[in-house]
mmCIF file of C-alpha atoms and ligand atoms in Angstrom:
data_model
loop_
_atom_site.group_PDB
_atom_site.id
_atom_site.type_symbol
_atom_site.label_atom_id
_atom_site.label_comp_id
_atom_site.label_asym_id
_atom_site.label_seq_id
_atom_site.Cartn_x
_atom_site.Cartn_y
_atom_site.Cartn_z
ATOM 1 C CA UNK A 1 -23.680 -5.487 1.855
ATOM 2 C CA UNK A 2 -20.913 -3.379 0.663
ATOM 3 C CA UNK A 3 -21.885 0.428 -0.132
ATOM 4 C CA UNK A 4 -20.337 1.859 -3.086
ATOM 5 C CA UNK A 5 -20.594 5.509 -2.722
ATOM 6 C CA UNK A 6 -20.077 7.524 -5.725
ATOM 7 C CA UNK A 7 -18.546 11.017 -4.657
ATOM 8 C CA UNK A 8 -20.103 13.350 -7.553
ATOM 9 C CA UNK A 9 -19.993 16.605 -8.911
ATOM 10 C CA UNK A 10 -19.803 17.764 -12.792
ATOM 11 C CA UNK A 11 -18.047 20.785 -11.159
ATOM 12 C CA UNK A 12 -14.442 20.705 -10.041
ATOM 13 C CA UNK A 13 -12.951 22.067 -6.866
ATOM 14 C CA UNK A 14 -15.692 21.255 -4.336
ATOM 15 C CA UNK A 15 -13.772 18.996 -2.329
ATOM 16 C CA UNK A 16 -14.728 15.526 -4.026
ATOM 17 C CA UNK A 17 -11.162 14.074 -3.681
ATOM 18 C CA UNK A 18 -10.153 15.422 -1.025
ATOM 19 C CA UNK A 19 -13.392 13.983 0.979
ATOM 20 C CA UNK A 20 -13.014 10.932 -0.895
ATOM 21 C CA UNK A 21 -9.817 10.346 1.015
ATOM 22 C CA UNK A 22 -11.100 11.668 4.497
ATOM 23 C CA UNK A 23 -13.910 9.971 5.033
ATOM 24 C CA UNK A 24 -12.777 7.299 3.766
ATOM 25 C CA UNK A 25 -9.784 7.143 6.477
ATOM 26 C CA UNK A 26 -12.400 7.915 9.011
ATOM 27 C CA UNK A 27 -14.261 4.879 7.768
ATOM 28 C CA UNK A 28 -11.505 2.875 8.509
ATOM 29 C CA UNK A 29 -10.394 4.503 11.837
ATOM 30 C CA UNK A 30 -13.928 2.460 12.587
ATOM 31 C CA UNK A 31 -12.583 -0.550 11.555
ATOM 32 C CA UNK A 32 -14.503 -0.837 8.222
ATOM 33 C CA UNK A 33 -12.669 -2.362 5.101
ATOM 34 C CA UNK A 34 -12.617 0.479 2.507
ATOM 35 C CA UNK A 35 -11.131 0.784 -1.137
ATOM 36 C CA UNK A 36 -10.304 3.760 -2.648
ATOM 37 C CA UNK A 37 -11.308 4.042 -6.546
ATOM 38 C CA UNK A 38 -9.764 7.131 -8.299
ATOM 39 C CA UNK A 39 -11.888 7.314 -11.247
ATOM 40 C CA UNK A 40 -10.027 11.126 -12.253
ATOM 41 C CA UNK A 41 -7.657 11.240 -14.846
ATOM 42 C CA UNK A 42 -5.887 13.571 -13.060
ATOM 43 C CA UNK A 43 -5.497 11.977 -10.521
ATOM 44 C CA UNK A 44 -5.581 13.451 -7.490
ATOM 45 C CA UNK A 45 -6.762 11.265 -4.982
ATOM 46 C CA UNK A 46 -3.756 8.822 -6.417
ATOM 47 C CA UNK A 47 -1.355 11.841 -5.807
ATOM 48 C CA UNK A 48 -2.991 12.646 -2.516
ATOM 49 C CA UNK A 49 -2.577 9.154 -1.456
ATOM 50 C CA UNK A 50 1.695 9.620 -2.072
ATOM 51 C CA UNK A 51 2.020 7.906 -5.011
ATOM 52 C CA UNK A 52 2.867 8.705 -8.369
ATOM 53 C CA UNK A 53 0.654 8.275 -11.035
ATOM 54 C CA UNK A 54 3.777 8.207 -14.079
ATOM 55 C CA UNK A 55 4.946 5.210 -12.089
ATOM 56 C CA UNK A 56 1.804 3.501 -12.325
ATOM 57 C CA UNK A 57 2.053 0.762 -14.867
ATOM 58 C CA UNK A 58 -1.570 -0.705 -13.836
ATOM 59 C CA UNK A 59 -4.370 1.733 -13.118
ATOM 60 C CA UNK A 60 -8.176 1.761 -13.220
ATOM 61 C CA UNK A 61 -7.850 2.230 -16.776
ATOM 62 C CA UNK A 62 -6.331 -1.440 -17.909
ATOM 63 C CA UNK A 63 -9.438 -2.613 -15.707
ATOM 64 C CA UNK A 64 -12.415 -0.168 -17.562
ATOM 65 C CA UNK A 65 -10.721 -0.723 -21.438
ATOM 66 C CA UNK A 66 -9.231 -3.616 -21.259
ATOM 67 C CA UNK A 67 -11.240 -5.655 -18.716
ATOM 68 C CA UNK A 68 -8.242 -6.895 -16.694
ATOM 69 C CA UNK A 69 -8.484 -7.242 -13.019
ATOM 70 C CA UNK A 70 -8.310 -3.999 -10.508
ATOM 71 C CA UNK A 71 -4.591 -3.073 -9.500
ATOM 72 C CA UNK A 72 -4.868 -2.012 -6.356
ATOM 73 C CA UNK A 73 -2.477 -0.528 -4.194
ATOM 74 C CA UNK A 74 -1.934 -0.289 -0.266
ATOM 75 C CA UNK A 75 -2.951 -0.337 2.359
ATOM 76 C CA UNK A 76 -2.232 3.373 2.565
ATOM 77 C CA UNK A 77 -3.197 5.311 6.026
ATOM 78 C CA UNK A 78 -5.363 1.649 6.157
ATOM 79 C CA UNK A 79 -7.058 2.232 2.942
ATOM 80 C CA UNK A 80 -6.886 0.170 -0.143
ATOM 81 C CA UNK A 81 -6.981 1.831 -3.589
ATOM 82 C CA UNK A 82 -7.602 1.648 -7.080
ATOM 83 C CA UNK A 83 -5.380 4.012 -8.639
ATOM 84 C CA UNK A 84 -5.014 5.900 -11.843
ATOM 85 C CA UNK A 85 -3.241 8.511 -14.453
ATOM 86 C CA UNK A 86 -3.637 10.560 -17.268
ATOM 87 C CA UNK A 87 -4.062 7.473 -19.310
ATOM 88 C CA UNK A 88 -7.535 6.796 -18.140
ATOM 89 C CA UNK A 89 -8.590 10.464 -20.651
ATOM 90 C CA UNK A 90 -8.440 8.055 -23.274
ATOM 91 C CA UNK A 91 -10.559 5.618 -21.740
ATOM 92 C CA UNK A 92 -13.814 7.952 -22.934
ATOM 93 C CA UNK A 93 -13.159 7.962 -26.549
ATOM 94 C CA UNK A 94 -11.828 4.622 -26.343
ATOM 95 C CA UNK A 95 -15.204 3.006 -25.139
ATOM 96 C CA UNK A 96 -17.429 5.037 -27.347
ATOM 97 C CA UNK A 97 -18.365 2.294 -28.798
ATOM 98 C CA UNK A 98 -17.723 -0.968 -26.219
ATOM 99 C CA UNK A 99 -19.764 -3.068 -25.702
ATOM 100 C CA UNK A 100 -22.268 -2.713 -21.880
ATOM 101 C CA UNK A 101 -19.657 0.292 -21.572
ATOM 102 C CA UNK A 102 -21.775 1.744 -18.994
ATOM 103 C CA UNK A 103 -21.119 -1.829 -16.713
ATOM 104 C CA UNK A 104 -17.309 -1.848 -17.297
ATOM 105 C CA UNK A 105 -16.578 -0.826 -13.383
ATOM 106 C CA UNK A 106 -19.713 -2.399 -12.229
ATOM 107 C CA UNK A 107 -17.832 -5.534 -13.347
ATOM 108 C CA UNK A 108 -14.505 -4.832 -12.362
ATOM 109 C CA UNK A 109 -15.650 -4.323 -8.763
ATOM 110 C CA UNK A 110 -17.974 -7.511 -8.844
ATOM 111 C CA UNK A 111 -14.878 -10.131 -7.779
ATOM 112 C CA UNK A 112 -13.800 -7.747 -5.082
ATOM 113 C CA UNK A 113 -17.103 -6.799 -3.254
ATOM 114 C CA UNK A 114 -17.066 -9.514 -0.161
ATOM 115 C CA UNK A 115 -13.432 -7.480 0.686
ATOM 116 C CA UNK A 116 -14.639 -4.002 1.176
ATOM 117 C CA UNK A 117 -17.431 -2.622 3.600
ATOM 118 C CA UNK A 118 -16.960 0.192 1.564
ATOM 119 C CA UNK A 119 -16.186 1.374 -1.633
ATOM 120 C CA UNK A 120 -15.775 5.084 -2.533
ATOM 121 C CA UNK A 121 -15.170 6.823 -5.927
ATOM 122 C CA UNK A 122 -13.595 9.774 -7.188
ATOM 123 C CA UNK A 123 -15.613 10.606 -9.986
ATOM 124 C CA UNK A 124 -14.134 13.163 -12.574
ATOM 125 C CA UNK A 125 -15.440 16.728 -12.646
ATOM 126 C CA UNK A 126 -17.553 15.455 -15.934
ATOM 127 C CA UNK A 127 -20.424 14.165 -17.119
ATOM 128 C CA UNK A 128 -18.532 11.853 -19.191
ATOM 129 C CA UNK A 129 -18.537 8.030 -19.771
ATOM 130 C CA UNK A 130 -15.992 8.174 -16.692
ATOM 131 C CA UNK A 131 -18.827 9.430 -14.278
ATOM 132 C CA UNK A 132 -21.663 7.227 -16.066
ATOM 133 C CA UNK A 133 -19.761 3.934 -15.402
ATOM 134 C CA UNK A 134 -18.785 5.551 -11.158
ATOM 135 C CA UNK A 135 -22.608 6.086 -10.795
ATOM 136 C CA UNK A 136 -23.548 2.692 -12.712
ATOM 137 C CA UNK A 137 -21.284 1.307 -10.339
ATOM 138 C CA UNK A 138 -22.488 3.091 -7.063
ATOM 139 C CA UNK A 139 -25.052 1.911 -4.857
ATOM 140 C CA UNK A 140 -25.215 5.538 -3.499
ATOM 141 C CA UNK A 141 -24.213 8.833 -4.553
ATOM 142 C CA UNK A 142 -22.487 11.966 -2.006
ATOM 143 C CA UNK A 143 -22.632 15.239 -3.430
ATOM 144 C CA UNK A 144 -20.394 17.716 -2.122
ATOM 145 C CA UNK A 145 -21.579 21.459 -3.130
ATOM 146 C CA UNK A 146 -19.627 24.327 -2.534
ATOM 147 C CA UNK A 147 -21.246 26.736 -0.599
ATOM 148 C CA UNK A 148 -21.681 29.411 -2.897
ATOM 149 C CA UNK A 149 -23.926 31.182 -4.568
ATOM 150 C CA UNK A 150 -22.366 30.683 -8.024
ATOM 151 C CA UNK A 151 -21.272 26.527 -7.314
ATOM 152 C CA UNK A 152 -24.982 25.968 -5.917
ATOM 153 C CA UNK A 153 -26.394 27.243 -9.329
ATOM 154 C CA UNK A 154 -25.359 23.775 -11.152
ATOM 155 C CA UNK A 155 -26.795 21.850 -8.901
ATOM 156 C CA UNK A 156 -30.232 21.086 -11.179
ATOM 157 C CA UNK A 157 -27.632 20.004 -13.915
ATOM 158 C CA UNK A 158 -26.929 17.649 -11.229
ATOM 159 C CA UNK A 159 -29.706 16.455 -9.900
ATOM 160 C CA UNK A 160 -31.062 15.516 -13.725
ATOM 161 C CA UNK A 161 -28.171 13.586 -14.258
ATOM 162 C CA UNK A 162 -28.573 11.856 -11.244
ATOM 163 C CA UNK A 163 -32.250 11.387 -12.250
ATOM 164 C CA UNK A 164 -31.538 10.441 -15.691
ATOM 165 C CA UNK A 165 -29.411 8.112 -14.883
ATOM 166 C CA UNK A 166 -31.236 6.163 -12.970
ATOM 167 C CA UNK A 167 -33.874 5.771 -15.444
ATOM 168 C CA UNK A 168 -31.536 4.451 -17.845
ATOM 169 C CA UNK A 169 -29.116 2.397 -15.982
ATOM 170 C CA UNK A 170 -29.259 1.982 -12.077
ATOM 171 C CA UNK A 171 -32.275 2.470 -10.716
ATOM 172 C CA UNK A 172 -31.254 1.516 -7.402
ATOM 173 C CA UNK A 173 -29.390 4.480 -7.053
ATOM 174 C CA UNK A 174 -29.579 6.784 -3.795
ATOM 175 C CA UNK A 175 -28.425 9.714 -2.743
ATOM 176 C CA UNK A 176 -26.812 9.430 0.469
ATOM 177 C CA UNK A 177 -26.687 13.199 0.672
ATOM 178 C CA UNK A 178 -25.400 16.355 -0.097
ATOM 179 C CA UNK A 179 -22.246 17.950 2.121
ATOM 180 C CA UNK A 180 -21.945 21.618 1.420
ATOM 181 C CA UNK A 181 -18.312 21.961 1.813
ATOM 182 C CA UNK A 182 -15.416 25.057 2.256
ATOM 183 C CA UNK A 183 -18.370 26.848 3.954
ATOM 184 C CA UNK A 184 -17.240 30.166 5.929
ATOM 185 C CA UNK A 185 -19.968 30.793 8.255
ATOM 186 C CA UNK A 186 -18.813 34.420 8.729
ATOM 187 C CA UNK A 187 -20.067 35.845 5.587
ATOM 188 C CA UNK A 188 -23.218 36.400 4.401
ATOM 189 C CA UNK A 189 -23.429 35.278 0.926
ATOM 190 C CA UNK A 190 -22.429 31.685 2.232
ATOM 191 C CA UNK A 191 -25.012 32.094 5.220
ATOM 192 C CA UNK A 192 -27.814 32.756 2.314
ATOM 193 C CA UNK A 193 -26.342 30.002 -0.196
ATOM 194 C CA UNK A 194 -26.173 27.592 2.922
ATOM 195 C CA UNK A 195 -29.705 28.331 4.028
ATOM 196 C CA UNK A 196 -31.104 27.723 0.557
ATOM 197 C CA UNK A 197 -29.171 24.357 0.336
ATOM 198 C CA UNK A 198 -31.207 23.230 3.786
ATOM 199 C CA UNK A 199 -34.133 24.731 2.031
ATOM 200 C CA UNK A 200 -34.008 23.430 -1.620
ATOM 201 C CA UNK A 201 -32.260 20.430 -1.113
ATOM 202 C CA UNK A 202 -33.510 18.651 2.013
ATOM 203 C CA UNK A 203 -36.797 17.576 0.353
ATOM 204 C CA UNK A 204 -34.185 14.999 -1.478
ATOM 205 C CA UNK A 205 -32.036 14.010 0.784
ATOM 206 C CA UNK A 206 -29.964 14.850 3.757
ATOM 207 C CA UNK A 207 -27.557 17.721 4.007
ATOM 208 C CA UNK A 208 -24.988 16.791 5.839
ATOM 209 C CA UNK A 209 -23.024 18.354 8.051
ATOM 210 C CA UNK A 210 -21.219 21.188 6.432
ATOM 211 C CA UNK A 211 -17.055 21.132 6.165
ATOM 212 C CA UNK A 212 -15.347 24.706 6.805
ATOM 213 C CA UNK A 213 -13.268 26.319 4.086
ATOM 214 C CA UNK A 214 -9.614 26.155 5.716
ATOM 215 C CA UNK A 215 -6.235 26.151 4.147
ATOM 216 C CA UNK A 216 -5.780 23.054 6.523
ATOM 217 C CA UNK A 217 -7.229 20.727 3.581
ATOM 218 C CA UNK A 218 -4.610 21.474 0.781
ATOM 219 C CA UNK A 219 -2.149 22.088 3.616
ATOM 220 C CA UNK A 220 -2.314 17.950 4.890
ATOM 221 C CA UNK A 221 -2.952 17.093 0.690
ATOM 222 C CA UNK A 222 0.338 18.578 0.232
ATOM 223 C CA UNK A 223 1.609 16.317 2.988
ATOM 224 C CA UNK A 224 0.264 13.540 1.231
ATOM 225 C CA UNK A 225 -1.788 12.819 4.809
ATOM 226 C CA UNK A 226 -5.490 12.998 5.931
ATOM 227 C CA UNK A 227 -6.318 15.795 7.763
ATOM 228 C CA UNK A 228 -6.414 13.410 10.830
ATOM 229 C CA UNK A 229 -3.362 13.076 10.711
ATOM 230 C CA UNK A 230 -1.463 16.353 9.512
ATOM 231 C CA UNK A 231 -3.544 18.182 12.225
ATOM 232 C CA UNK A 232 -5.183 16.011 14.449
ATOM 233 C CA UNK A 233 -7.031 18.398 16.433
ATOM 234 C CA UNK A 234 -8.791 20.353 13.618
ATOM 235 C CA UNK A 235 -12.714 21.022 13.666
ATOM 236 C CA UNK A 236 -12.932 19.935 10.858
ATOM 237 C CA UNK A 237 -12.557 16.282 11.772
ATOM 238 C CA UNK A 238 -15.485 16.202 13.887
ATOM 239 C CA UNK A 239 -17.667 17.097 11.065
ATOM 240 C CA UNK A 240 -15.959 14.163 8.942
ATOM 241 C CA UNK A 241 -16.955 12.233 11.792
ATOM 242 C CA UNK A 242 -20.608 13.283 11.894
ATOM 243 C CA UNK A 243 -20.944 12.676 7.722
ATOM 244 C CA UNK A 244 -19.188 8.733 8.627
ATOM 245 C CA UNK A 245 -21.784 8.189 11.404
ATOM 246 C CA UNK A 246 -24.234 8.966 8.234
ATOM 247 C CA UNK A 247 -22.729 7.062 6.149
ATOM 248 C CA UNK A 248 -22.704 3.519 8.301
ATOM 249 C CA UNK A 249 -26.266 3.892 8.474
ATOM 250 C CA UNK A 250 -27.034 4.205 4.894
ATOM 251 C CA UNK A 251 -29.521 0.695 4.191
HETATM 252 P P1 ADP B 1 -12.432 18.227 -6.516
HETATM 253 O O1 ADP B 1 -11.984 16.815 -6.351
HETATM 254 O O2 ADP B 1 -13.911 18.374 -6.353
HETATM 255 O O3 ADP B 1 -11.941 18.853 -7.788
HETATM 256 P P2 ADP B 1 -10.487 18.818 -4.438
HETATM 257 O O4 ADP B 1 -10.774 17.893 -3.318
HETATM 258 O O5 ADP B 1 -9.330 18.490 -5.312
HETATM 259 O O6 ADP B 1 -11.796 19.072 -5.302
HETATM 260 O O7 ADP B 1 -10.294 20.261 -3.804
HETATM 261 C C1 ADP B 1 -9.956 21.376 -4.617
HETATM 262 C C2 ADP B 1 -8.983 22.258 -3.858
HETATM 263 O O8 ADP B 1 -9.623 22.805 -2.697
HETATM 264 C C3 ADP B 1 -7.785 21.494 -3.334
HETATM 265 O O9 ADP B 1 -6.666 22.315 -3.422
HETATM 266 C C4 ADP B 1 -8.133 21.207 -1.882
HETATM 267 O O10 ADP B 1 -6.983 21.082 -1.071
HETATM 268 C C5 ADP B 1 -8.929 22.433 -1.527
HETATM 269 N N1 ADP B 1 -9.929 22.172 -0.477
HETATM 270 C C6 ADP B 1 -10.700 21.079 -0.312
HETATM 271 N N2 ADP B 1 -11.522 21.193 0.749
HETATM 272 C C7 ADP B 1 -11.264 22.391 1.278
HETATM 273 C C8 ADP B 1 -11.778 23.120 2.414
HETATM 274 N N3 ADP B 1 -12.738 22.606 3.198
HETATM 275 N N4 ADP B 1 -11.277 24.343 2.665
HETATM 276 C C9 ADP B 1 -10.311 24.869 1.875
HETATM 277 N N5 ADP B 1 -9.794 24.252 0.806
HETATM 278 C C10 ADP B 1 -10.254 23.033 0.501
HETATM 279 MG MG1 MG B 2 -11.019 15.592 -7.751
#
């Protein structure tokens, strides 16, 4: 059974991309076949991964509009992916009206499953069509939640979604759990906000191990390189490594 996690948060800069590509190179450092899907417009994970998105003549979008097969690109630090670009903005007025809109990745992934162990998307920061046809798709979701006060607050929006949408459309979905992530354990305010994440959010599903805030992250981004492997000694690997160890033994 392939797991199609859905990395998702309406709000940006909480370290879904850039977790998107970590753990899924620690997935593979296990041996597990994994695919990449950046479902972003702007395309960071597709950047991340050292290519360029204005090159790209096939993205995710030819495969959610226009129903053509999934480009994808690789392998890349031995992951497969799915990229995209700024053309994939259009894709959410242009399937306002489609047709099973919400199943449009659902399908594209179908023919592809039996390669991938698994499959993780990007998900815009949105509550978009975009996100509704990543968590349609997903067989679980991971919610990384910046530790803070003020980026914990929009969590309920969250959680409704989630709810709501599986309701309407998937109501298989799980939540594999929640990873409070660039969490500074030396101040207070992040102490409290980390506390109340254990607290509040625990009852739903596991909080996972949390990721420190350090400027290694955008530092090995820039490098176009896991952390792994910009800085192969950094703490904050072992944590990745504790959140993959989750993540193989999702059912
Ligand atoms: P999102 O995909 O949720 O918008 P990104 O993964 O793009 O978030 O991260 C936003 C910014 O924060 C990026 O510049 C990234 O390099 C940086 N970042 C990510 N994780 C951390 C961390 N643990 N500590 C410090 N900076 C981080
Ligand atoms: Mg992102």
């Amino acid at each position: 059974m392939t797991r199609i996690v859905a990395l998702f948060n309406q709000s940006g800069g909480v370290a879904k991309t850039t977790l998107t590509m970590n753990l899924g190179y620690h997935l593979q450092e296990r041996k597990h076949r994994v695919l990449l899907v950046d479902m972003d417009p702007q395309a960071s994970l597709t950047t991340f991964l050292g290519l360029d998105p204005v090159e790209l003549t096939h993205t995710v979008y030819e495969a959610v509009v226009g129903e053509e097969p999934l480009p994808i690109k690789g392998p890349i630090h031995g992951m497969h992916v799915a990229p995209s670009n700024i053309n994939l903005s259009a894709a959410e007025l242009e399937l306002v009206s489609a047709l099973m809109r919400e199943m449009r990745l659902k399908e594209a992934l179908a023919p592809i499953l039996d390669d991938y162990d698994f499959i993780l998307i990007d998900c815009p920061p949105s509550l978009g069509i975009l996100s509704v046809i990543s968590l349609v798709a997903a067989t679980h979701v991971l919610v990384p939640i910046q530790t803070q006060f003020k980026a914990f607050q929009g969590t309920d929006l969250l959680l409704n979604t989630v709810a709501g949408l599986r309701k309407a459309a998937n109501r298989h979905l799980a939540i594999a759990g929640f990873i409070p992530t660039m969490y500074d354990g030396r101040t207070a305010q992040e102490t409290r906000t980390y506390k109340a994440m254990l607290e509040q959010l625990s009852p739903l599903a596991a909080v996972l191990e949390p990721i420190p805030r350090t400027i290694a992250f955008p530092d090995a981004s820039e490098a176009r390189l896991p952390l792994a492997l910009s800085n192969p000694k950094h703490p904050a690997i072992a944590a990745m490594k504790k959140i993959v160890k989750c993540l193989e033994k999702l059912p």
